[in-house]
Amino acid sequence: MTSSPIREHNADMSSHRLDPHSYFDALQPRTRHWDLSWNVDFQRKVIQGEVTLYLVEASRGSLDLDTKGLSIQACTVAGQGIPFQLGEDDPILGRRLRLELPSGTVAITIAYETSPEAIGLQWLAPEQTAGGRQPFLFSQCQAIHARTLVPCQDCAVARVSYDARVTVPAALTAVMSAGPAGESLEGEGRTFRFHMPQPIPSYLLALAVGELEGRDISPRVRVWAEPVTVDKAAWEFAGTEAFVAKAEALFGPYDWDRYDMLVLPPSFPYGGMENPRMTFLTPTLLAGDRSLVDVVAHELAHSWTGNLITNATAEHFWLNEGFTVWAERRILRVLHGAEAESLGWALGQRALEESLERFHDQPELTLLRTHLAGVDPDDAFSSIPYEKGARFVAALERDLGEETFAAFLAAYMRRFRFQSITTEQFCDFVEEQHPGLLARVGAEAWLHQPGLPADAPVFRSARLEELTALAGGWSVGQRPAGAEAWSATELLIYLQHLPREISLEGCERLDAQLGLSQRGNYEILVEWLCIAAGSGYAAVFPKVRELLSSVGRMKYVRPLYQALGRTAAGKDLGREIFAQTSPRYHSLTRRVAQGIVEKY
Ligand code: BES
Ligand code: ZN
């Protein structure tokens, strides 16, 4: 199974594009470091500034960079302007910025400004924050949005270290996916400096600016949030140091110095994002009972699988997420027992089945190793790389046995630290370490065929079967025995196995018995609201409206709009909420919601 990681996309033999989502050309000079100097302008909703791109070696000739929505003001080398040319605007890739470098170029400085519509940024009005007093800005660069913040080789193969100077209004604090390197007051503004010494893929560039305060959880772990939520956040995530210790036992030493977290305003479109040294988290994790902290275990595990060893392109995304889900569940087992781990796999099985169903007509998106030329990675996103990927990792472990697999993981970490690799490189390594293993587990089917192989690992547990049976036998008014003592995961599994449509009386009784509409755990709340709204139980409509008017996490927004689509009254409500709220949605959330509402 030897194959080159470099694939040709063009007939033109003088160019080597290896990522369908980037103009990065492997034959051209490579960037090794960025020096960013940014001014964050909340009035105009733009970042204005410059970047100096340092090259691996003195170079000359063409250099192609990715940009999207950027206005490029000047490109200079050693203080001299150089010619540059912006290509056609591709709806997915954006515009290629082609520079002609004079001989001996070691660094290029580009002065530019972002667009107020930059997909990688969301600018929030004070009302969209918890405190309500100050505006907020955050970035989300994965998969291919770093190019809306900075002109760069926006391909994970071109890793860079970076320094940054970020000037913000004096009342606000800036954090980045980097170590802090000082701050100073400058006129009207406050300037924060950052240093990221390790080479990272561009999608891990991250910035947030707002009214922020930090609380230390351990000498190397701190949580940041708005002042009104920071104590709640510190309580919720108090166990994070224990996660770091467990993850180190699994994968080797934590290599990123600090593990800090930032709790964002509710419009953040994901549950979490593994920005190095500063994981970004949705505030919907603040359930008040620490029941959603597995998301932190997941983002932390990316410090190894994803941030140390990175998918070369979005076509190899399963390498990031499959390994990380597997690791997250292993951390869960070590801390909370085998039963908790199997319930985690059970929740995953459900998400996997939903994604397989969603891509029924696009089976090519159910491969682990995908082919995404012409496909927006945000449209290809699903639970498949996560859950099918994690099951493939579990299949490898099942064959090798736990101990041998642990040694394999350690060797994998050593071999590919700080590298961005393809599925083919991964397979070559497996074959080298354990000849015959890929064939034994049927890797060909896992990686290159749609759906799930028939011998995929299935995780059983007595508890799971009890809960499924209880839910299967549910009838109106029947109180599920022992429900008061259930964990959040148990209740969630029970709800997931109830019928999708139940009578109005059934809804009312269930809500009264289990207090579902008042739950602080959003997984439970949203699962319930989907059943209730999908059943036409209008008593939950105000709650649905409240949630969809603030929360932007796509994992919740998608099923809720879909559930509303099941009844005429729900459709009216969905249309109305969308019309009212969509200007305030993150652009990714807006696209997901719009796609659903338009099909009503
Ligand atoms: N890296 C992802 C989030 C992501 C993926 C952002 C692709 C943009 C493009 C993050 O690690 C993640 O998987 N988050 C999950 C957490 C869950 C699996 C525990 C989420 O947001 O739900
Ligand atoms: Zn992840």
XYZ file of C-alpha atoms and ligand atoms in Angstrom:
623
model
C 0.000 0.000 0.000
C 2.600 2.576 -0.881
C 1.315 5.694 -2.522
C 2.541 9.227 -2.683
C 0.785 11.764 -0.462
C 0.990 14.159 -3.383
C -1.780 13.969 -5.930
C -2.095 15.918 -9.131
C -5.154 18.067 -9.539
C -4.124 19.932 -12.650
C -2.810 18.825 -15.952
C -0.215 21.571 -15.537
C 2.884 19.685 -14.445
C 4.528 22.755 -12.993
C 2.025 22.847 -10.151
C 1.432 20.391 -7.322
C -1.849 21.025 -5.561
C -2.413 18.376 -2.936
C -5.500 19.821 -1.294
C -8.713 20.377 -3.262
C -9.577 23.184 -0.836
C -6.387 25.209 -1.106
C -4.267 26.968 -3.692
C -1.254 25.778 -1.700
C 1.295 24.434 -4.174
C 3.805 21.921 -2.830
C 6.403 22.956 -5.440
C 6.427 26.565 -4.257
C 8.248 28.136 -1.291
C 6.768 27.214 2.092
C 5.839 29.516 4.925
C 7.252 28.615 8.336
C 6.136 31.531 10.539
C 3.570 34.332 10.646
C 3.980 37.680 12.304
C 0.499 39.179 12.695
C -0.255 42.754 13.573
C -3.988 43.328 13.928
C -6.283 46.123 14.888
C -9.761 44.892 15.851
C -12.344 47.465 14.759
C -15.757 46.722 16.293
C -17.357 49.753 14.621
C -16.572 48.600 11.104
C -16.495 44.861 11.962
C -13.119 44.371 10.356
C -9.643 43.360 11.393
C -7.208 45.676 9.770
C -3.500 45.051 9.779
C -0.673 43.133 8.266
C 0.996 39.780 8.236
C 4.621 38.986 7.539
C 5.045 35.494 6.131
C 8.506 34.042 6.754
C 9.670 31.401 4.299
C 11.512 28.185 5.117
C 14.392 29.326 2.882
C 15.349 32.237 0.631
C 13.222 31.801 -2.489
C 12.076 33.358 -5.741
C 9.217 32.922 -8.198
C 5.474 32.506 -7.795
C 3.837 32.066 -4.431
C 0.117 31.225 -4.303
C -1.833 32.061 -1.162
C -5.454 31.540 -0.163
C -7.671 34.522 0.561
C -11.418 34.907 0.962
C -13.110 38.281 1.247
C -9.806 39.993 2.083
C -8.924 43.368 0.609
C -5.232 43.347 -0.107
C -3.641 46.772 0.183
C 0.044 46.146 -0.455
C 2.605 43.360 -0.683
C 6.205 44.187 0.113
C 9.515 42.345 0.245
C 12.370 44.058 2.095
C 10.394 47.314 2.029
C 9.786 47.236 -1.749
C 6.321 46.767 -3.249
C 6.004 43.602 -5.345
C 3.411 42.725 -7.971
C 0.428 40.636 -6.916
C -2.620 39.318 -8.637
C -5.978 38.155 -7.252
C -7.731 35.343 -9.114
C -11.430 34.611 -9.675
C -13.634 34.344 -6.604
C -14.457 30.665 -6.141
C -17.489 30.151 -3.860
C -15.657 27.521 -1.785
C -11.959 28.375 -2.105
C -12.128 32.161 -2.359
C -9.474 33.976 -4.390
C -5.930 32.888 -5.114
C -3.405 35.620 -4.311
C -0.405 35.120 -6.576
C 2.801 36.920 -5.645
C 5.963 37.125 -7.732
C 8.894 36.951 -5.333
C 12.206 38.550 -6.264
C 15.206 36.301 -5.801
C 16.432 35.944 -2.225
C 13.011 36.579 -0.633
C 12.894 35.442 2.993
C 9.787 37.299 4.127
C 6.749 38.976 2.558
C 4.607 41.589 4.302
C 0.980 41.924 3.251
C -1.194 44.818 4.425
C -4.878 43.919 4.286
C -8.306 44.098 5.831
C -10.892 41.389 6.502
C -14.490 41.596 5.285
C -17.345 42.296 7.759
C -18.843 39.069 6.327
C -15.710 36.943 6.964
C -17.012 33.391 7.530
C -14.231 32.740 10.027
C -15.358 35.550 12.345
C -18.501 36.390 14.223
C -19.000 39.940 15.511
C -21.521 40.045 18.357
C -23.487 42.993 19.682
C -23.459 43.391 23.493
C -27.007 41.917 23.697
C -25.639 38.642 22.297
C -23.295 38.155 25.245
C -24.007 36.960 28.782
C -22.970 40.268 30.345
C -24.776 42.404 27.781
C -22.351 45.316 28.172
C -19.576 44.811 25.649
C -19.331 43.487 22.103
C -17.589 40.201 21.396
C -15.591 38.745 18.515
C -14.564 35.153 17.971
C -13.004 33.144 15.171
C -13.668 29.611 13.926
C -11.132 28.667 11.251
C -11.559 24.928 10.829
C -11.865 23.657 8.164
C -10.965 26.321 5.565
C -11.780 29.726 7.041
C -8.325 30.902 8.182
C -8.104 32.522 4.726
C -10.897 34.921 5.745
C -8.593 36.205 8.546
C -5.162 36.118 6.933
C -3.719 35.569 3.456
C -1.905 32.249 3.848
C -1.177 28.765 2.605
C -4.437 27.526 4.109
C -3.575 23.846 3.953
C -2.765 21.793 7.063
C 0.424 20.501 5.423
C 1.982 23.997 5.527
C 2.473 24.277 9.300
C 3.504 27.579 10.876
C 4.475 29.016 14.230
C 3.217 32.537 14.874
C 3.579 35.781 16.796
C 0.744 38.289 17.072
C 0.077 41.819 18.280
C -3.628 42.481 18.628
C -5.025 45.898 19.509
C -8.561 45.972 20.927
C -10.734 48.528 22.773
C -9.177 49.111 26.200
C -12.079 47.519 28.148
C -11.718 44.209 26.321
C -9.364 41.233 26.542
C -7.949 39.264 23.618
C -7.035 35.572 23.767
C -5.524 33.437 21.021
C -4.483 29.853 20.285
C -1.044 30.796 21.586
C 0.833 31.693 24.733
C 0.371 35.197 26.159
C 3.436 37.414 25.676
C 2.468 40.657 27.402
C 0.003 43.498 27.081
C 0.139 47.289 27.115
C -2.177 50.279 26.905
C -1.761 52.261 23.714
C -3.902 55.392 23.358
C -7.548 54.299 23.044
C -6.644 50.671 22.867
C -5.004 47.777 24.635
C -2.460 45.686 22.792
C -2.041 41.997 23.555
C 0.967 40.028 22.371
C 1.013 36.300 21.701
C 3.585 33.701 20.809
C 2.923 30.230 19.433
C 6.290 28.476 19.179
C 5.061 25.145 17.802
C 4.190 24.682 14.132
C 0.420 24.357 13.713
C -1.900 23.973 10.741
C -3.570 27.242 9.705
C -7.005 26.022 10.822
C -5.816 26.207 14.440
C -5.345 29.976 14.292
C -7.842 31.432 16.760
C -8.766 34.758 18.304
C -11.479 35.892 20.696
C -12.043 39.395 22.065
C -14.532 40.339 24.747
C -15.065 41.183 28.367
C -13.180 38.197 29.788
C -11.978 36.946 33.107
C -9.920 33.870 33.984
C -10.054 31.360 36.854
C -7.237 28.920 37.547
C -8.209 25.270 37.858
C -4.663 23.976 38.249
C -1.175 25.381 37.644
C -1.535 24.647 33.916
C -5.314 24.859 33.385
C -7.391 28.039 33.388
C -10.918 28.728 32.223
C -11.817 32.067 30.635
C -15.348 33.400 30.316
C -17.360 36.547 30.696
C -17.323 37.778 34.315
C -20.961 36.711 34.889
C -20.279 33.098 33.871
C -16.678 32.528 34.911
C -17.386 31.018 38.350
C -19.985 28.649 36.962
C -17.504 27.635 34.262
C -14.707 27.085 36.791
C -16.993 24.769 38.782
C -18.204 22.865 35.720
C -14.703 22.211 34.397
C -12.945 21.698 37.743
C -12.058 18.132 36.695
C -10.015 19.143 33.664
C -6.606 18.619 35.265
C -7.579 14.965 35.871
C -8.406 14.677 32.143
C -4.984 16.024 31.215
C -3.285 13.502 33.480
C -5.302 10.608 31.987
C -4.699 11.758 28.450
C -0.958 11.935 29.160
C -1.038 8.350 30.387
C -2.720 7.386 27.110
C -0.727 9.421 24.598
C 2.443 10.720 26.245
C 3.399 14.098 27.725
C 1.192 17.137 27.075
C 3.324 19.211 24.764
C 1.540 22.543 24.616
C 2.529 24.049 27.964
C -0.876 25.290 29.169
C -4.378 23.912 28.607
C -6.724 26.870 28.849
C -10.378 26.989 27.835
C -12.646 29.809 26.761
C -16.419 29.698 27.228
C -17.954 31.645 24.352
C -21.318 33.338 23.900
C -24.121 30.909 22.906
C -23.959 31.591 19.165
C -20.701 29.595 18.893
C -21.549 27.066 16.148
C -19.784 24.022 17.663
C -19.654 22.246 21.001
C -15.937 22.739 21.210
C -12.939 23.586 19.066
C -9.474 22.337 19.931
C -7.580 25.588 19.384
C -4.150 24.845 20.883
C -3.600 26.277 24.376
C -7.142 27.719 24.265
C -9.975 25.283 23.611
C -13.146 27.150 22.603
C -16.361 25.868 24.208
C -20.084 26.500 23.842
C -21.748 27.806 27.035
C -24.396 25.092 26.579
C -21.906 22.798 28.332
C -22.609 24.649 31.589
C -25.291 22.197 32.688
C -24.666 22.850 36.380
C -23.916 19.174 37.094
C -20.732 18.500 35.071
C -22.718 16.127 32.861
C -21.347 17.461 29.546
C -17.637 17.593 30.289
C -16.892 14.757 27.856
C -16.656 17.523 25.257
C -13.641 18.856 27.175
C -12.112 15.365 27.209
C -12.591 15.319 23.440
C -11.041 18.739 22.746
C -8.169 17.967 25.079
C -7.492 14.653 23.305
C -7.069 16.645 20.081
C -3.893 18.049 21.652
C -2.396 14.754 20.437
C -4.711 13.484 17.710
C -5.334 16.520 15.537
C -2.930 19.121 16.845
C 0.259 17.017 17.115
C -0.709 14.651 14.295
C -2.954 16.513 11.887
C -5.105 15.496 8.921
C -3.280 16.646 5.769
C -6.544 17.905 4.276
C -10.279 17.726 4.989
C -10.337 14.489 2.945
C -8.535 12.819 5.857
C -10.628 14.393 8.623
C -11.356 10.982 10.168
C -7.697 10.825 11.291
C -8.438 13.794 13.576
C -11.906 12.948 14.774
C -11.995 9.144 14.749
C -8.915 8.884 16.955
C -10.149 11.685 19.192
C -13.562 10.110 19.808
C -11.835 6.831 20.568
C -9.549 8.673 23.053
C -12.434 10.615 24.608
C -14.253 7.336 25.357
C -11.085 5.779 26.757
C -10.636 8.732 29.128
C -14.282 8.263 30.140
C -13.655 4.587 30.913
C -10.612 5.310 33.058
C -12.424 8.007 35.043
C -15.999 6.709 35.193
C -15.907 3.008 34.355
C -16.684 0.661 31.489
C -20.437 1.204 31.746
C -20.032 4.954 31.180
C -17.829 4.208 28.195
C -20.400 1.902 26.575
C -23.144 4.452 27.056
C -20.867 6.915 25.238
C -20.540 4.464 22.340
C -24.325 3.979 22.384
C -24.913 7.720 21.969
C -22.372 7.669 19.166
C -24.092 4.752 17.433
C -27.277 6.769 17.293
C -25.491 9.820 15.826
C -23.786 7.570 13.283
C -27.074 6.046 12.162
C -28.590 9.503 11.737
C -25.662 10.640 9.599
C -25.761 7.515 7.438
C -29.452 8.222 6.910
C -28.808 11.911 6.117
C -26.254 10.946 3.449
C -28.423 8.185 2.032
C -28.260 9.838 -1.391
C -24.598 10.855 -1.098
C -22.955 7.557 -0.081
C -19.562 8.934 -1.152
C -19.693 11.137 1.962
C -19.914 8.045 4.162
C -16.385 6.888 3.279
C -13.721 7.594 5.883
C -11.214 8.633 3.211
C -13.328 11.140 1.277
C -12.893 12.856 -2.100
C -14.026 16.433 -1.737
C -13.046 18.332 -4.890
C -15.942 20.751 -5.454
C -17.495 19.934 -2.065
C -17.501 22.447 0.790
C -16.054 20.704 3.892
C -18.809 22.324 5.968
C -21.386 20.495 3.823
C -19.550 17.181 4.192
C -19.447 17.495 8.001
C -21.238 14.720 9.868
C -20.788 12.138 12.628
C -19.303 9.655 10.156
C -15.606 10.582 10.471
C -16.186 10.668 14.242
C -18.100 7.501 14.898
C -17.206 5.299 11.936
C -13.634 6.519 12.444
C -13.655 5.665 16.166
C -15.062 2.209 15.385
C -12.278 1.619 12.866
C -9.723 2.552 15.557
C -11.531 0.207 17.964
C -11.374 -2.550 15.320
C -7.589 -2.096 15.076
C -7.359 -2.264 18.869
C -9.611 -5.338 19.019
C -7.275 -7.175 16.659
C -4.027 -6.155 18.346
C -5.202 -6.301 21.934
C -5.060 -3.339 24.308
C -1.410 -3.529 25.205
C -0.025 -3.898 21.694
C -2.370 -1.193 20.491
C -1.123 1.172 23.219
C 2.452 0.559 22.030
C 1.328 1.177 18.445
C -0.234 4.493 19.491
C 2.959 5.565 21.242
C 4.985 4.741 18.117
C 2.450 6.607 15.937
C 2.806 9.697 18.137
C 6.593 9.563 17.976
C 6.707 9.088 14.220
C 4.300 11.817 13.149
C 4.537 14.504 15.860
C 4.022 17.960 14.343
C 3.223 16.497 10.958
C 0.102 16.590 8.816
C -0.576 13.229 7.225
C -2.871 11.454 4.801
C -4.852 8.232 5.244
C -2.360 6.616 2.858
C 0.573 7.598 5.096
C -1.319 6.242 8.094
C -1.922 2.945 6.295
C 1.735 2.675 5.243
C 2.701 3.102 8.893
C 0.222 0.483 10.123
C 1.477 -1.954 7.489
C 5.078 -1.271 8.484
C 4.376 -1.798 12.210
C 1.909 -4.680 11.921
C 2.034 -6.361 8.526
C -1.290 -7.915 7.643
C -3.328 -5.969 10.208
C -5.089 -3.782 7.631
C -6.180 -6.820 5.661
C -7.330 -8.641 8.807
C -9.614 -5.802 9.930
C -10.875 -5.143 6.399
C -9.406 -1.626 6.244
C -10.306 -1.332 2.579
C -14.022 -1.435 3.406
C -13.676 0.857 6.426
C -11.778 3.510 4.500
C -12.990 3.312 0.930
C -16.499 1.898 1.004
C -19.756 3.540 2.080
C -21.687 2.642 5.212
C -20.487 0.492 8.062
C -18.787 -2.917 7.650
C -20.889 -5.839 8.896
C -18.274 -6.780 11.504
C -18.004 -3.264 12.975
C -17.534 -3.334 16.756
C -20.832 -3.084 18.611
C -20.724 -1.917 22.209
C -23.217 -3.642 24.443
C -24.093 -3.027 28.036
C -26.770 -4.391 30.348
C -27.742 -0.841 31.288
C -28.185 0.131 27.668
C -30.489 -2.815 27.067
C -32.570 -2.023 30.150
C -33.011 1.588 29.095
C -33.857 0.696 25.516
C -36.406 -1.859 26.686
C -37.957 0.627 29.119
C -38.291 3.240 26.388
C -39.636 0.684 23.927
C -42.381 -0.258 26.385
C -43.374 3.296 27.230
C -47.074 4.150 27.268
C -48.925 7.364 28.034
C -48.800 8.318 31.683
C -46.408 5.536 32.652
C -43.648 6.824 34.858
C -40.275 5.271 33.980
C -39.278 3.366 37.099
C -36.245 4.720 38.924
C -35.834 7.717 36.617
C -35.065 10.048 39.562
C -31.765 8.286 40.038
C -30.697 8.214 36.379
C -27.576 9.960 35.173
C -27.946 12.534 32.408
C -26.622 10.016 29.863
C -29.125 7.400 30.979
C -32.024 9.808 30.626
C -30.725 10.898 27.221
C -30.556 7.315 25.983
C -34.066 6.696 27.274
C -35.389 9.769 25.430
C -33.569 8.778 22.250
C -35.422 5.469 22.233
C -38.889 6.905 22.751
C -41.127 7.195 19.673
C -40.486 10.399 17.677
C -44.124 11.280 17.809
C -46.246 10.917 20.907
C -49.700 12.165 21.848
C -50.164 15.614 23.351
C -51.284 14.033 26.585
C -48.200 11.835 26.546
C -45.999 14.910 26.065
C -47.644 16.736 28.919
C -47.323 13.813 31.341
C -43.732 13.087 30.376
C -42.698 16.686 30.858
C -44.459 16.864 34.225
C -42.880 13.601 35.411
C -39.329 14.279 34.307
C -39.191 18.086 34.304
C -37.725 17.959 30.809
C -38.414 21.538 29.698
C -36.471 22.829 32.718
C -33.327 20.803 32.150
C -30.001 22.601 32.172
C -28.403 19.791 30.172
C -28.871 20.844 26.527
C -28.505 17.318 25.164
C -31.558 16.289 27.189
C -33.424 19.548 26.640
C -32.951 19.448 22.856
C -33.796 15.737 22.562
C -37.001 16.449 24.462
C -37.869 19.588 22.496
C -37.405 17.627 19.261
C -39.886 14.967 20.378
C -42.334 17.555 21.712
C -42.108 20.006 18.807
C -42.192 17.145 16.285
C -45.367 15.890 17.994
C -46.969 19.322 17.668
C -46.955 19.953 21.432
C -47.268 23.732 21.283
C -46.589 24.242 24.998
C -42.852 23.931 24.219
C -42.892 26.474 21.376
C -41.805 29.423 23.585
C -38.864 27.360 24.837
C -37.954 26.370 21.275
C -38.112 29.995 20.222
C -35.933 31.088 23.126
C -33.355 28.427 22.363
C -33.211 28.998 18.593
C -32.962 32.747 19.162
C -29.721 32.455 21.109
C -28.001 29.095 20.710
C -25.999 28.658 17.499
C -24.560 25.182 18.101
C -25.414 23.433 14.832
C -25.814 20.090 16.571
C -28.931 21.555 18.262
C -30.137 24.003 15.650
C -30.352 21.403 12.872
C -32.607 18.835 14.610
C -34.808 21.501 16.179
C -35.623 23.178 12.865
C -36.152 19.717 11.391
C -38.548 18.765 14.199
C -40.508 21.985 13.664
C -40.813 20.970 10.023
C -42.981 17.992 10.946
C -46.151 19.993 11.641
C -47.802 22.977 9.937
C -47.758 25.070 13.122
C -44.117 24.130 13.662
C -43.194 25.218 10.138
C -44.805 28.614 10.713
C -42.858 29.005 13.919
C -39.605 27.865 12.295
C -39.997 30.338 9.427
C -40.799 33.135 11.828
C -37.878 32.446 14.163
C -35.511 32.178 11.218
C -36.714 35.457 9.686
C -36.273 37.212 12.998
C -33.030 35.659 14.166
C -30.955 34.798 11.119
C -29.134 38.165 10.956
C -27.702 37.320 14.380
C -26.726 33.724 13.554
C -23.156 32.718 12.832
C -22.886 32.323 9.056
C -22.418 28.539 9.393
C -25.515 28.209 11.581
C -27.492 30.450 9.245
C -26.654 28.236 6.289
C -27.757 25.071 8.075
C -31.018 26.632 9.304
C -31.771 28.220 5.951
C -31.301 24.901 4.128
C -33.933 23.306 6.385
C -36.463 26.158 6.453
C -36.312 26.511 2.658
C -37.415 22.893 2.287
C -40.469 23.299 4.565
N -12.724 20.057 15.593
C -14.067 19.824 15.958
C -14.998 20.921 15.538
C -14.972 21.214 14.049
C -14.884 20.214 13.118
C -15.053 22.518 13.615
C -14.851 20.516 11.759
C -15.030 22.805 12.268
C -14.929 21.802 11.337
C -14.218 19.590 17.463
O -13.149 18.888 18.021
C -15.413 18.715 17.682
O -15.397 17.619 17.203
N -16.411 19.194 18.409
C -17.571 18.410 18.745
C -17.379 17.834 20.131
C -17.928 16.467 20.348
C -17.562 15.448 19.315
C -17.514 15.960 21.733
C -18.779 19.316 18.697
O -18.611 20.518 18.463
O -19.888 18.846 18.871
Zn -13.119 16.845 17.462
